Amino acid sequence: MSTSPPPVLRDLLDRYADVREQPVRLRPSTWQNALIRVPESLEATALLTGRRFTKAVPGSKTHDRTVGRDDVRAACAAMNVDDTKEVVQTFVLVMAWASGLTGGRYQANTAKAVVDPARALRVLGDAAKALRHAGSMRDGALEEVHRWWSLPGVGQSYASKWWALAGHRPGREWQPLVLDDHVYATLNDTLRIGGTTRLAGSRRRADRYRAYVETVHRWAVDLQLAGLDVDARRIEFVLFHHNGGAPPAG
C-alpha cells in the first residue's frame, strides 16, 4: 500500500493546529487506595504527590494534582532502570497520566502489574533499556519488546505509553509511540488505512506495532518536506485526540 500521508491526516492536523496536549488531572488518594497491597517500602505513589513532577490543583478538596507529558518523560529520564522502587514509582506516574480521573479499572490493573515488584522491575526495566538502546526502527527492538512484554493488566494500549516515555532517547531521530484504542480508532475509522495489519503485511501484533511507529515517522518526514511544522509525536497526539471521529468536512 502507499505510505504517503493520507490527505485526511493533513485535514486533521489543520483542524487541531491550535490544540495542544494539556496536563492531566489525577487524584492521588484513589491510587493510594488501589495500591494498598503493594509493599509499603516501595512508596508506589510517591511521585503522584511530590512537587518535582506534579502540581497541586488550587482549591481542590480532594487534593488533586496535574501532570503533563513532558513532566512524565522527565520522570522517566531521571529513573534508575535497575532500581525497583524508582521503576515502580515511575510506572505508577505514567499510568496515572495515561488514565487521568477515569474509573478504577486502570488503578486496579496497575496494582496487578506491580504487586510482584521483582517481575515488574524485570519487565518494565528491560523494556526501557531495550528501547533506549535501539539504534533504528528496524533493528528488532520494537518487535522484541512487544513479543516478550507480559505484565498482568497492562496490554498494548497502556504498555505503549510506557514504551513511548520510558523508552525515549534524547536526540534520536525516532522514538517509540503510543498505540492505544484512540489511535487505532482514528487510523481505522477516520483515515481508513486498512489497519496496522495492512501497514505491516503481517498479522503479528509485534510487527504491526513496529510498522505503525515506522509509518508515522515517515508521514512526519513527508509532511515536513511539504512545509508543515509537524513531527511524529504531534501526529500521534492528533490521532489520539480525534479518537476515530468523522473526517473534517471538505
PDB file of N, CA, C and O in Angstrom, residues 137-209:
ATOM      1  N   MET A 137      14.547   1.774  13.838  1.00  0.00           N
ATOM      2  CA  MET A 137      13.218   1.178  13.973  1.00  0.00           C
ATOM      3  C   MET A 137      13.180  -0.246  13.444  1.00  0.00           C
ATOM      4  O   MET A 137      12.243  -0.987  13.721  1.00  0.00           O
ATOM      5  N   ARG A 138      14.189  -0.618  12.692  1.00  0.00           N
ATOM      6  CA  ARG A 138      14.182  -1.941  12.063  1.00  0.00           C
ATOM      7  C   ARG A 138      15.252  -2.871  12.623  1.00  0.00           C
ATOM      8  O   ARG A 138      15.566  -3.883  12.001  1.00  0.00           O
ATOM      9  N   ASP A 139      15.782  -2.541  13.798  1.00  0.00           N
ATOM     10  CA  ASP A 139      16.793  -3.440  14.354  1.00  0.00           C
ATOM     11  C   ASP A 139      16.192  -4.537  15.230  1.00  0.00           C
ATOM     12  O   ASP A 139      16.918  -5.326  15.831  1.00  0.00           O
ATOM     13  N   GLY A 140      14.869  -4.573  15.299  1.00  0.00           N
ATOM     14  CA  GLY A 140      14.183  -5.655  16.004  1.00  0.00           C
ATOM     15  C   GLY A 140      13.781  -5.352  17.427  1.00  0.00           C
ATOM     16  O   GLY A 140      13.046  -6.128  18.044  1.00  0.00           O
ATOM     17  N   ALA A 141      14.224  -4.222  17.986  1.00  0.00           N
ATOM     18  CA  ALA A 141      13.936  -3.931  19.390  1.00  0.00           C
ATOM     19  C   ALA A 141      12.443  -3.710  19.639  1.00  0.00           C
ATOM     20  O   ALA A 141      11.899  -4.180  20.643  1.00  0.00           O
ATOM     21  N   LEU A 142      11.779  -2.992  18.744  1.00  0.00           N
ATOM     22  CA  LEU A 142      10.350  -2.737  18.931  1.00  0.00           C
ATOM     23  C   LEU A 142       9.559  -4.039  18.955  1.00  0.00           C
ATOM     24  O   LEU A 142       8.708  -4.245  19.832  1.00  0.00           O
ATOM     25  N   GLU A 143       9.858  -4.915  18.004  1.00  0.00           N
ATOM     26  CA  GLU A 143       9.146  -6.197  17.960  1.00  0.00           C
ATOM     27  C   GLU A 143       9.509  -7.065  19.166  1.00  0.00           C
ATOM     28  O   GLU A 143       8.642  -7.730  19.746  1.00  0.00           O
ATOM     29  N   GLU A 144      10.785  -7.055  19.537  1.00  0.00           N
ATOM     30  CA  GLU A 144      11.228  -7.899  20.649  1.00  0.00           C
ATOM     31  C   GLU A 144      10.527  -7.521  21.941  1.00  0.00           C
ATOM     32  O   GLU A 144      10.000  -8.380  22.661  1.00  0.00           O
ATOM     33  N   VAL A 145      10.504  -6.230  22.252  1.00  0.00           N
ATOM     34  CA  VAL A 145       9.847  -5.775  23.481  1.00  0.00           C
ATOM     35  C   VAL A 145       8.370  -6.122  23.450  1.00  0.00           C
ATOM     36  O   VAL A 145       7.794  -6.584  24.440  1.00  0.00           O
ATOM     37  N   HIS A 146       7.734  -5.919  22.319  1.00  0.00           N
ATOM     38  CA  HIS A 146       6.311  -6.230  22.194  1.00  0.00           C
ATOM     39  C   HIS A 146       6.050  -7.712  22.427  1.00  0.00           C
ATOM     40  O   HIS A 146       5.094  -8.092  23.119  1.00  0.00           O
ATOM     41  N   ARG A 147       6.906  -8.564  21.882  1.00  0.00           N
ATOM     42  CA  ARG A 147       6.684 -10.014  21.984  1.00  0.00           C
ATOM     43  C   ARG A 147       6.831 -10.521  23.413  1.00  0.00           C
ATOM     44  O   ARG A 147       6.031 -11.350  23.862  1.00  0.00           O
ATOM     45  N   TRP A 148       7.853 -10.054  24.127  1.00  0.00           N
ATOM     46  CA  TRP A 148       8.048 -10.638  25.448  1.00  0.00           C
ATOM     47  C   TRP A 148       7.402  -9.842  26.570  1.00  0.00           C
ATOM     48  O   TRP A 148       7.464 -10.227  27.733  1.00  0.00           O
ATOM     49  N   TRP A 149       6.751  -8.731  26.234  1.00  0.00           N
ATOM     50  CA  TRP A 149       6.053  -7.957  27.265  1.00  0.00           C
ATOM     51  C   TRP A 149       4.959  -8.817  27.902  1.00  0.00           C
ATOM     52  O   TRP A 149       4.106  -9.365  27.219  1.00  0.00           O
ATOM     53  N   SER A 150       4.979  -8.946  29.196  1.00  0.00           N
ATOM     54  CA  SER A 150       3.967  -9.712  29.912  1.00  0.00           C
ATOM     55  C   SER A 150       3.848  -9.163  31.320  1.00  0.00           C
ATOM     56  O   SER A 150       4.644  -9.479  32.198  1.00  0.00           O
ATOM     57  N   LEU A 151       2.851  -8.302  31.494  1.00  0.00           N
ATOM     58  CA  LEU A 151       2.607  -7.689  32.781  1.00  0.00           C
ATOM     59  C   LEU A 151       1.100  -7.726  33.025  1.00  0.00           C
ATOM     60  O   LEU A 151       0.334  -7.179  32.220  1.00  0.00           O
ATOM     61  N   PRO A 152       0.649  -8.375  34.098  1.00  0.00           N
ATOM     62  CA  PRO A 152      -0.793  -8.534  34.331  1.00  0.00           C
ATOM     63  C   PRO A 152      -1.538  -7.207  34.279  1.00  0.00           C
ATOM     64  O   PRO A 152      -1.120  -6.224  34.902  1.00  0.00           O
ATOM     65  N   GLY A 153      -2.624  -7.179  33.513  1.00  0.00           N
ATOM     66  CA  GLY A 153      -3.464  -5.999  33.450  1.00  0.00           C
ATOM     67  C   GLY A 153      -3.001  -4.907  32.519  1.00  0.00           C
ATOM     68  O   GLY A 153      -3.695  -3.905  32.335  1.00  0.00           O
ATOM     69  N   VAL A 154      -1.820  -5.054  31.909  1.00  0.00           N
ATOM     70  CA  VAL A 154      -1.264  -3.978  31.080  1.00  0.00           C
ATOM     71  C   VAL A 154      -1.034  -4.494  29.665  1.00  0.00           C
ATOM     72  O   VAL A 154       0.003  -5.083  29.363  1.00  0.00           O
ATOM     73  N   GLY A 155      -2.022  -4.282  28.806  1.00  0.00           N
ATOM     74  CA  GLY A 155      -1.896  -4.666  27.405  1.00  0.00           C
ATOM     75  C   GLY A 155      -1.259  -3.563  26.586  1.00  0.00           C
ATOM     76  O   GLY A 155      -0.732  -2.583  27.131  1.00  0.00           O
ATOM     77  N   GLN A 156      -1.339  -3.695  25.278  1.00  0.00           N
ATOM     78  CA  GLN A 156      -0.618  -2.784  24.386  1.00  0.00           C
ATOM     79  C   GLN A 156      -0.984  -1.316  24.588  1.00  0.00           C
ATOM     80  O   GLN A 156      -0.115  -0.445  24.562  1.00  0.00           O
ATOM     81  N   SER A 157      -2.268  -1.020  24.790  1.00  0.00           N
ATOM     82  CA  SER A 157      -2.675   0.380  24.900  1.00  0.00           C
ATOM     83  C   SER A 157      -1.882   1.117  25.973  1.00  0.00           C
ATOM     84  O   SER A 157      -1.385   2.223  25.755  1.00  0.00           O
ATOM     85  N   TYR A 158      -1.767   0.503  27.143  1.00  0.00           N
ATOM     86  CA  TYR A 158      -1.056   1.162  28.236  1.00  0.00           C
ATOM     87  C   TYR A 158       0.430   0.830  28.225  1.00  0.00           C
ATOM     88  O   TYR A 158       1.256   1.661  28.617  1.00  0.00           O
ATOM     89  N   ALA A 159       0.784  -0.340  27.759  1.00  0.00           N
ATOM     90  CA  ALA A 159       2.200  -0.669  27.632  1.00  0.00           C
ATOM     91  C   ALA A 159       2.899   0.308  26.687  1.00  0.00           C
ATOM     92  O   ALA A 159       4.028   0.747  26.953  1.00  0.00           O
ATOM     93  N   SER A 160       2.228   0.660  25.596  1.00  0.00           N
ATOM     94  CA  SER A 160       2.871   1.541  24.617  1.00  0.00           C
ATOM     95  C   SER A 160       3.112   2.941  25.187  1.00  0.00           C
ATOM     96  O   SER A 160       3.995   3.656  24.723  1.00  0.00           O
ATOM     97  N   LYS A 161       2.345   3.327  26.200  1.00  0.00           N
ATOM     98  CA  LYS A 161       2.618   4.607  26.862  1.00  0.00           C
ATOM     99  C   LYS A 161       3.927   4.521  27.641  1.00  0.00           C
ATOM    100  O   LYS A 161       4.713   5.474  27.669  1.00  0.00           O
ATOM    101  N   TRP A 162       4.152   3.384  28.282  1.00  0.00           N
ATOM    102  CA  TRP A 162       5.436   3.179  28.957  1.00  0.00           C
ATOM    103  C   TRP A 162       6.580   3.137  27.944  1.00  0.00           C
ATOM    104  O   TRP A 162       7.635   3.751  28.136  1.00  0.00           O
ATOM    105  N   TRP A 163       6.368   2.425  26.836  1.00  0.00           N
ATOM    106  CA  TRP A 163       7.411   2.334  25.823  1.00  0.00           C
ATOM    107  C   TRP A 163       7.771   3.722  25.290  1.00  0.00           C
ATOM    108  O   TRP A 163       8.942   4.046  25.115  1.00  0.00           O
ATOM    109  N   ALA A 164       6.738   4.540  25.016  1.00  0.00           N
ATOM    110  CA  ALA A 164       6.973   5.851  24.421  1.00  0.00           C
ATOM    111  C   ALA A 164       7.697   6.794  25.374  1.00  0.00           C
ATOM    112  O   ALA A 164       8.534   7.606  24.934  1.00  0.00           O
ATOM    113  N   LEU A 165       7.419   6.689  26.660  1.00  0.00           N
ATOM    114  CA  LEU A 165       8.005   7.621  27.624  1.00  0.00           C
ATOM    115  C   LEU A 165       9.285   7.087  28.251  1.00  0.00           C
ATOM    116  O   LEU A 165      10.311   7.770  28.282  1.00  0.00           O
ATOM    117  N   ALA A 166       9.244   5.848  28.750  1.00  0.00           N
ATOM    118  CA  ALA A 166      10.436   5.275  29.374  1.00  0.00           C
ATOM    119  C   ALA A 166      11.468   4.859  28.338  1.00  0.00           C
ATOM    120  O   ALA A 166      12.659   4.754  28.643  1.00  0.00           O
ATOM    121  N   GLY A 167      11.030   4.614  27.096  1.00  0.00           N
ATOM    122  CA  GLY A 167      11.941   4.200  26.037  1.00  0.00           C
ATOM    123  C   GLY A 167      12.479   5.341  25.203  1.00  0.00           C
ATOM    124  O   GLY A 167      13.197   5.116  24.222  1.00  0.00           O
ATOM    125  N   HIS A 168      12.156   6.572  25.591  1.00  0.00           N
ATOM    126  CA  HIS A 168      12.613   7.757  24.857  1.00  0.00           C
ATOM    127  C   HIS A 168      14.123   7.947  25.031  1.00  0.00           C
ATOM    128  O   HIS A 168      14.653   7.804  26.133  1.00  0.00           O
ATOM    129  N   ARG A 169      14.797   8.245  23.925  1.00  0.00           N
ATOM    130  CA  ARG A 169      16.223   8.567  23.985  1.00  0.00           C
ATOM    131  C   ARG A 169      16.454   9.930  23.343  1.00  0.00           C
ATOM    132  O   ARG A 169      16.223  10.093  22.137  1.00  0.00           O
ATOM    133  N   PRO A 170      16.883  10.909  24.125  1.00  0.00           N
ATOM    134  CA  PRO A 170      17.076  12.267  23.589  1.00  0.00           C
ATOM    135  C   PRO A 170      18.017  12.275  22.390  1.00  0.00           C
ATOM    136  O   PRO A 170      19.028  11.576  22.363  1.00  0.00           O
ATOM    137  N   GLY A 171      17.645  13.067  21.391  1.00  0.00           N
ATOM    138  CA  GLY A 171      18.489  13.252  20.236  1.00  0.00           C
ATOM    139  C   GLY A 171      18.339  12.224  19.134  1.00  0.00           C
ATOM    140  O   GLY A 171      18.884  12.412  18.037  1.00  0.00           O
ATOM    141  N   ARG A 172      17.617  11.143  19.394  1.00  0.00           N
ATOM    142  CA  ARG A 172      17.435  10.114  18.365  1.00  0.00           C
ATOM    143  C   ARG A 172      16.426  10.598  17.331  1.00  0.00           C
ATOM    144  O   ARG A 172      15.491  11.307  17.654  1.00  0.00           O
ATOM    145  N   GLU A 173      16.586  10.188  16.098  1.00  0.00           N
ATOM    146  CA  GLU A 173      15.709  10.655  15.032  1.00  0.00           C
ATOM    147  C   GLU A 173      14.299  10.074  15.121  1.00  0.00           C
ATOM    148  O   GLU A 173      13.391  10.559  14.464  1.00  0.00           O
ATOM    149  N   TRP A 174      14.122   9.039  15.898  1.00  0.00           N
ATOM    150  CA  TRP A 174      12.806   8.426  16.065  1.00  0.00           C
ATOM    151  C   TRP A 174      12.624   8.049  17.528  1.00  0.00           C
ATOM    152  O   TRP A 174      13.594   7.971  18.277  1.00  0.00           O
ATOM    153  N   GLN A 175      11.374   7.828  17.920  1.00  0.00           N
ATOM    154  CA  GLN A 175      11.064   7.396  19.279  1.00  0.00           C
ATOM    155  C   GLN A 175       9.898   6.403  19.217  1.00  0.00           C
ATOM    156  O   GLN A 175       9.098   6.434  18.271  1.00  0.00           O
ATOM    157  N   PRO A 176       9.767   5.505  20.198  1.00  0.00           N
ATOM    158  CA  PRO A 176       8.566   4.670  20.275  1.00  0.00           C
ATOM    159  C   PRO A 176       7.336   5.576  20.430  1.00  0.00           C
ATOM    160  O   PRO A 176       7.451   6.697  20.942  1.00  0.00           O
ATOM    161  N   LEU A 177       6.196   5.094  19.997  1.00  0.00           N
ATOM    162  CA  LEU A 177       4.973   5.900  20.032  1.00  0.00           C
ATOM    163  C   LEU A 177       3.837   5.155  20.730  1.00  0.00           C
ATOM    164  O   LEU A 177       3.854   3.927  20.822  1.00  0.00           O
ATOM    165  N   VAL A 178       2.864   5.912  21.176  1.00  0.00           N
ATOM    166  CA  VAL A 178       1.668   5.329  21.794  1.00  0.00           C
ATOM    167  C   VAL A 178       0.758   4.759  20.706  1.00  0.00           C
ATOM    168  O   VAL A 178       0.488   5.425  19.702  1.00  0.00           O
ATOM    169  N   LEU A 179       0.304   3.529  20.920  1.00  0.00           N
ATOM    170  CA  LEU A 179      -0.683   2.911  20.025  1.00  0.00           C
ATOM    171  C   LEU A 179      -1.784   2.333  20.912  1.00  0.00           C
ATOM    172  O   LEU A 179      -1.720   1.188  21.341  1.00  0.00           O
ATOM    173  N   ASP A 180      -2.773   3.174  21.210  1.00  0.00           N
ATOM    174  CA  ASP A 180      -3.867   2.738  22.076  1.00  0.00           C
ATOM    175  C   ASP A 180      -5.177   2.718  21.295  1.00  0.00           C
ATOM    176  O   ASP A 180      -5.187   2.890  20.072  1.00  0.00           O
ATOM    177  N   ASP A 181      -6.283   2.511  21.991  1.00  0.00           N
ATOM    178  CA  ASP A 181      -7.574   2.379  21.321  1.00  0.00           C
ATOM    179  C   ASP A 181      -7.983   3.658  20.600  1.00  0.00           C
ATOM    180  O   ASP A 181      -8.621   3.598  19.546  1.00  0.00           O
ATOM    181  N   HIS A 182      -7.634   4.818  21.156  1.00  0.00           N
ATOM    182  CA  HIS A 182      -7.971   6.084  20.496  1.00  0.00           C
ATOM    183  C   HIS A 182      -7.229   6.206  19.165  1.00  0.00           C
ATOM    184  O   HIS A 182      -7.814   6.619  18.146  1.00  0.00           O
ATOM    185  N   VAL A 183      -5.938   5.878  19.180  1.00  0.00           N
ATOM    186  CA  VAL A 183      -5.142   5.963  17.952  1.00  0.00           C
ATOM    187  C   VAL A 183      -5.659   4.970  16.920  1.00  0.00           C
ATOM    188  O   VAL A 183      -5.828   5.304  15.742  1.00  0.00           O
ATOM    189  N   TYR A 184      -5.923   3.743  17.364  1.00  0.00           N
ATOM    190  CA  TYR A 184      -6.483   2.738  16.460  1.00  0.00           C
ATOM    191  C   TYR A 184      -7.755   3.233  15.811  1.00  0.00           C
ATOM    192  O   TYR A 184      -7.985   3.041  14.601  1.00  0.00           O
ATOM    193  N   ALA A 185      -8.629   3.851  16.588  1.00  0.00           N
ATOM    194  CA  ALA A 185      -9.916   4.305  16.065  1.00  0.00           C
ATOM    195  C   ALA A 185      -9.718   5.314  14.935  1.00  0.00           C
ATOM    196  O   ALA A 185     -10.404   5.254  13.902  1.00  0.00           O
ATOM    197  N   THR A 186      -8.777   6.233  15.116  1.00  0.00           N
ATOM    198  CA  THR A 186      -8.544   7.225  14.066  1.00  0.00           C
ATOM    199  C   THR A 186      -7.890   6.601  12.839  1.00  0.00           C
ATOM    200  O   THR A 186      -8.256   6.913  11.690  1.00  0.00           O
ATOM    201  N   LEU A 187      -6.938   5.705  13.044  1.00  0.00           N
ATOM    202  CA  LEU A 187      -6.319   5.026  11.906  1.00  0.00           C
ATOM    203  C   LEU A 187      -7.358   4.267  11.085  1.00  0.00           C
ATOM    204  O   LEU A 187      -7.360   4.331   9.846  1.00  0.00           O
ATOM    205  N   ASN A 188      -8.242   3.565  11.790  1.00  0.00           N
ATOM    206  CA  ASN A 188      -9.173   2.675  11.100  1.00  0.00           C
ATOM    207  C   ASN A 188     -10.445   3.373  10.631  1.00  0.00           C
ATOM    208  O   ASN A 188     -10.896   3.161   9.502  1.00  0.00           O
ATOM    209  N   ASP A 189     -11.038   4.196  11.499  1.00  0.00           N
ATOM    210  CA  ASP A 189     -12.354   4.764  11.194  1.00  0.00           C
ATOM    211  C   ASP A 189     -12.279   6.112  10.492  1.00  0.00           C
ATOM    212  O   ASP A 189     -13.206   6.471   9.768  1.00  0.00           O
ATOM    213  N   THR A 190     -11.218   6.866  10.723  1.00  0.00           N
ATOM    214  CA  THR A 190     -11.093   8.194  10.111  1.00  0.00           C
ATOM    215  C   THR A 190     -10.181   8.163   8.895  1.00  0.00           C
ATOM    216  O   THR A 190     -10.570   8.586   7.796  1.00  0.00           O
ATOM    217  N   LEU A 191      -8.973   7.657   9.076  1.00  0.00           N
ATOM    218  CA  LEU A 191      -8.030   7.600   7.953  1.00  0.00           C
ATOM    219  C   LEU A 191      -8.308   6.432   7.016  1.00  0.00           C
ATOM    220  O   LEU A 191      -7.910   6.452   5.854  1.00  0.00           O
ATOM    221  N   ARG A 192      -8.956   5.394   7.565  1.00  0.00           N
ATOM    222  CA  ARG A 192      -9.313   4.204   6.779  1.00  0.00           C
ATOM    223  C   ARG A 192      -8.109   3.635   6.019  1.00  0.00           C
ATOM    224  O   ARG A 192      -8.155   3.404   4.802  1.00  0.00           O
ATOM    225  N   ILE A 193      -7.051   3.386   6.765  1.00  0.00           N
ATOM    226  CA  ILE A 193      -5.838   2.866   6.136  1.00  0.00           C
ATOM    227  C   ILE A 193      -5.868   1.348   5.978  1.00  0.00           C
ATOM    228  O   ILE A 193      -4.938   0.755   5.430  1.00  0.00           O
ATOM    229  N   GLY A 194      -6.891   0.705   6.502  1.00  0.00           N
ATOM    230  CA  GLY A 194      -6.974  -0.751   6.396  1.00  0.00           C
ATOM    231  C   GLY A 194      -6.339  -1.458   7.561  1.00  0.00           C
ATOM    232  O   GLY A 194      -6.133  -2.672   7.535  1.00  0.00           O
ATOM    233  N   GLY A 195      -6.008  -0.686   8.613  1.00  0.00           N
ATOM    234  CA  GLY A 195      -5.483  -1.291   9.833  1.00  0.00           C
ATOM    235  C   GLY A 195      -3.974  -1.468   9.812  1.00  0.00           C
ATOM    236  O   GLY A 195      -3.320  -1.427   8.763  1.00  0.00           O
ATOM    237  N   THR A 196      -3.414  -1.690  10.998  1.00  0.00           N
ATOM    238  CA  THR A 196      -1.975  -1.877  11.106  1.00  0.00           C
ATOM    239  C   THR A 196      -1.520  -3.193  10.480  1.00  0.00           C
ATOM    240  O   THR A 196      -0.350  -3.335  10.121  1.00  0.00           O
ATOM    241  N   THR A 197      -2.449  -4.137  10.332  1.00  0.00           N
ATOM    242  CA  THR A 197      -2.100  -5.383   9.636  1.00  0.00           C
ATOM    243  C   THR A 197      -1.663  -5.084   8.213  1.00  0.00           C
ATOM    244  O   THR A 197      -0.693  -5.652   7.705  1.00  0.00           O
ATOM    245  N   ARG A 198      -2.371  -4.182   7.580  1.00  0.00           N
ATOM    246  CA  ARG A 198      -2.027  -3.814   6.199  1.00  0.00           C
ATOM    247  C   ARG A 198      -0.708  -3.046   6.147  1.00  0.00           C
ATOM    248  O   ARG A 198       0.093  -3.234   5.220  1.00  0.00           O
ATOM    249  N   LEU A 199      -0.466  -2.202   7.142  1.00  0.00           N
ATOM    250  CA  LEU A 199       0.800  -1.466   7.179  1.00  0.00           C
ATOM    251  C   LEU A 199       1.987  -2.423   7.274  1.00  0.00           C
ATOM    252  O   LEU A 199       3.020  -2.222   6.642  1.00  0.00           O
ATOM    253  N   ALA A 200       1.817  -3.474   8.093  1.00  0.00           N
ATOM    254  CA  ALA A 200       2.918  -4.397   8.355  1.00  0.00           C
ATOM    255  C   ALA A 200       3.014  -5.531   7.355  1.00  0.00           C
ATOM    256  O   ALA A 200       4.067  -6.166   7.229  1.00  0.00           O
ATOM    257  N   GLY A 201       1.904  -5.814   6.661  1.00  0.00           N
ATOM    258  CA  GLY A 201       1.880  -7.012   5.829  1.00  0.00           C
ATOM    259  C   GLY A 201       1.977  -8.259   6.672  1.00  0.00           C
ATOM    260  O   GLY A 201       2.502  -9.290   6.243  1.00  0.00           O
ATOM    261  N   SER A 202       1.485  -8.162   7.907  1.00  0.00           N
ATOM    262  CA  SER A 202       1.591  -9.259   8.858  1.00  0.00           C
ATOM    263  C   SER A 202       0.471  -9.139   9.876  1.00  0.00           C
ATOM    264  O   SER A 202       0.017  -8.028  10.183  1.00  0.00           O
ATOM    265  N   ARG A 203       0.044 -10.265  10.424  1.00  0.00           N
ATOM    266  CA  ARG A 203      -0.972 -10.247  11.465  1.00  0.00           C
ATOM    267  C   ARG A 203      -0.353 -10.276  12.865  1.00  0.00           C
ATOM    268  O   ARG A 203      -1.069 -10.161  13.864  1.00  0.00           O
ATOM    269  N   ARG A 204       0.963 -10.430  12.936  1.00  0.00           N
ATOM    270  CA  ARG A 204       1.624 -10.442  14.244  1.00  0.00           C
ATOM    271  C   ARG A 204       1.603  -9.045  14.853  1.00  0.00           C
ATOM    272  O   ARG A 204       2.031  -8.084  14.221  1.00  0.00           O
ATOM    273  N   ARG A 205       1.136  -8.979  16.084  1.00  0.00           N
ATOM    274  CA  ARG A 205       0.955  -7.675  16.717  1.00  0.00           C
ATOM    275  C   ARG A 205       2.286  -6.932  16.885  1.00  0.00           C
ATOM    276  O   ARG A 205       2.337  -5.703  16.781  1.00  0.00           O
ATOM    277  N   ALA A 206       3.350  -7.653  17.127  1.00  0.00           N
ATOM    278  CA  ALA A 206       4.659  -7.006  17.265  1.00  0.00           C
ATOM    279  C   ALA A 206       5.072  -6.345  15.955  1.00  0.00           C
ATOM    280  O   ALA A 206       5.579  -5.214  15.941  1.00  0.00           O
ATOM    281  N   ASP A 207       4.860  -7.034  14.850  1.00  0.00           N
ATOM    282  CA  ASP A 207       5.184  -6.467  13.538  1.00  0.00           C
ATOM    283  C   ASP A 207       4.306  -5.252  13.248  1.00  0.00           C
ATOM    284  O   ASP A 207       4.769  -4.259  12.671  1.00  0.00           O
ATOM    285  N   ARG A 208       3.065  -5.334  13.649  1.00  0.00           N
ATOM    286  CA  ARG A 208       2.122  -4.241  13.391  1.00  0.00           C
ATOM    287  C   ARG A 208       2.493  -2.992  14.189  1.00  0.00           C
ATOM    288  O   ARG A 208       2.364  -1.871  13.696  1.00  0.00           O
ATOM    289  N   TYR A 209       2.966  -3.203  15.412  1.00  0.00           N
ATOM    290  CA  TYR A 209       3.380  -2.041  16.204  1.00  0.00           C
ATOM    291  C   TYR A 209       4.591  -1.363  15.563  1.00  0.00           C
ATOM    292  O   TYR A 209       4.632  -0.139  15.418  1.00  0.00           O
TER     293      TYR A 209
END
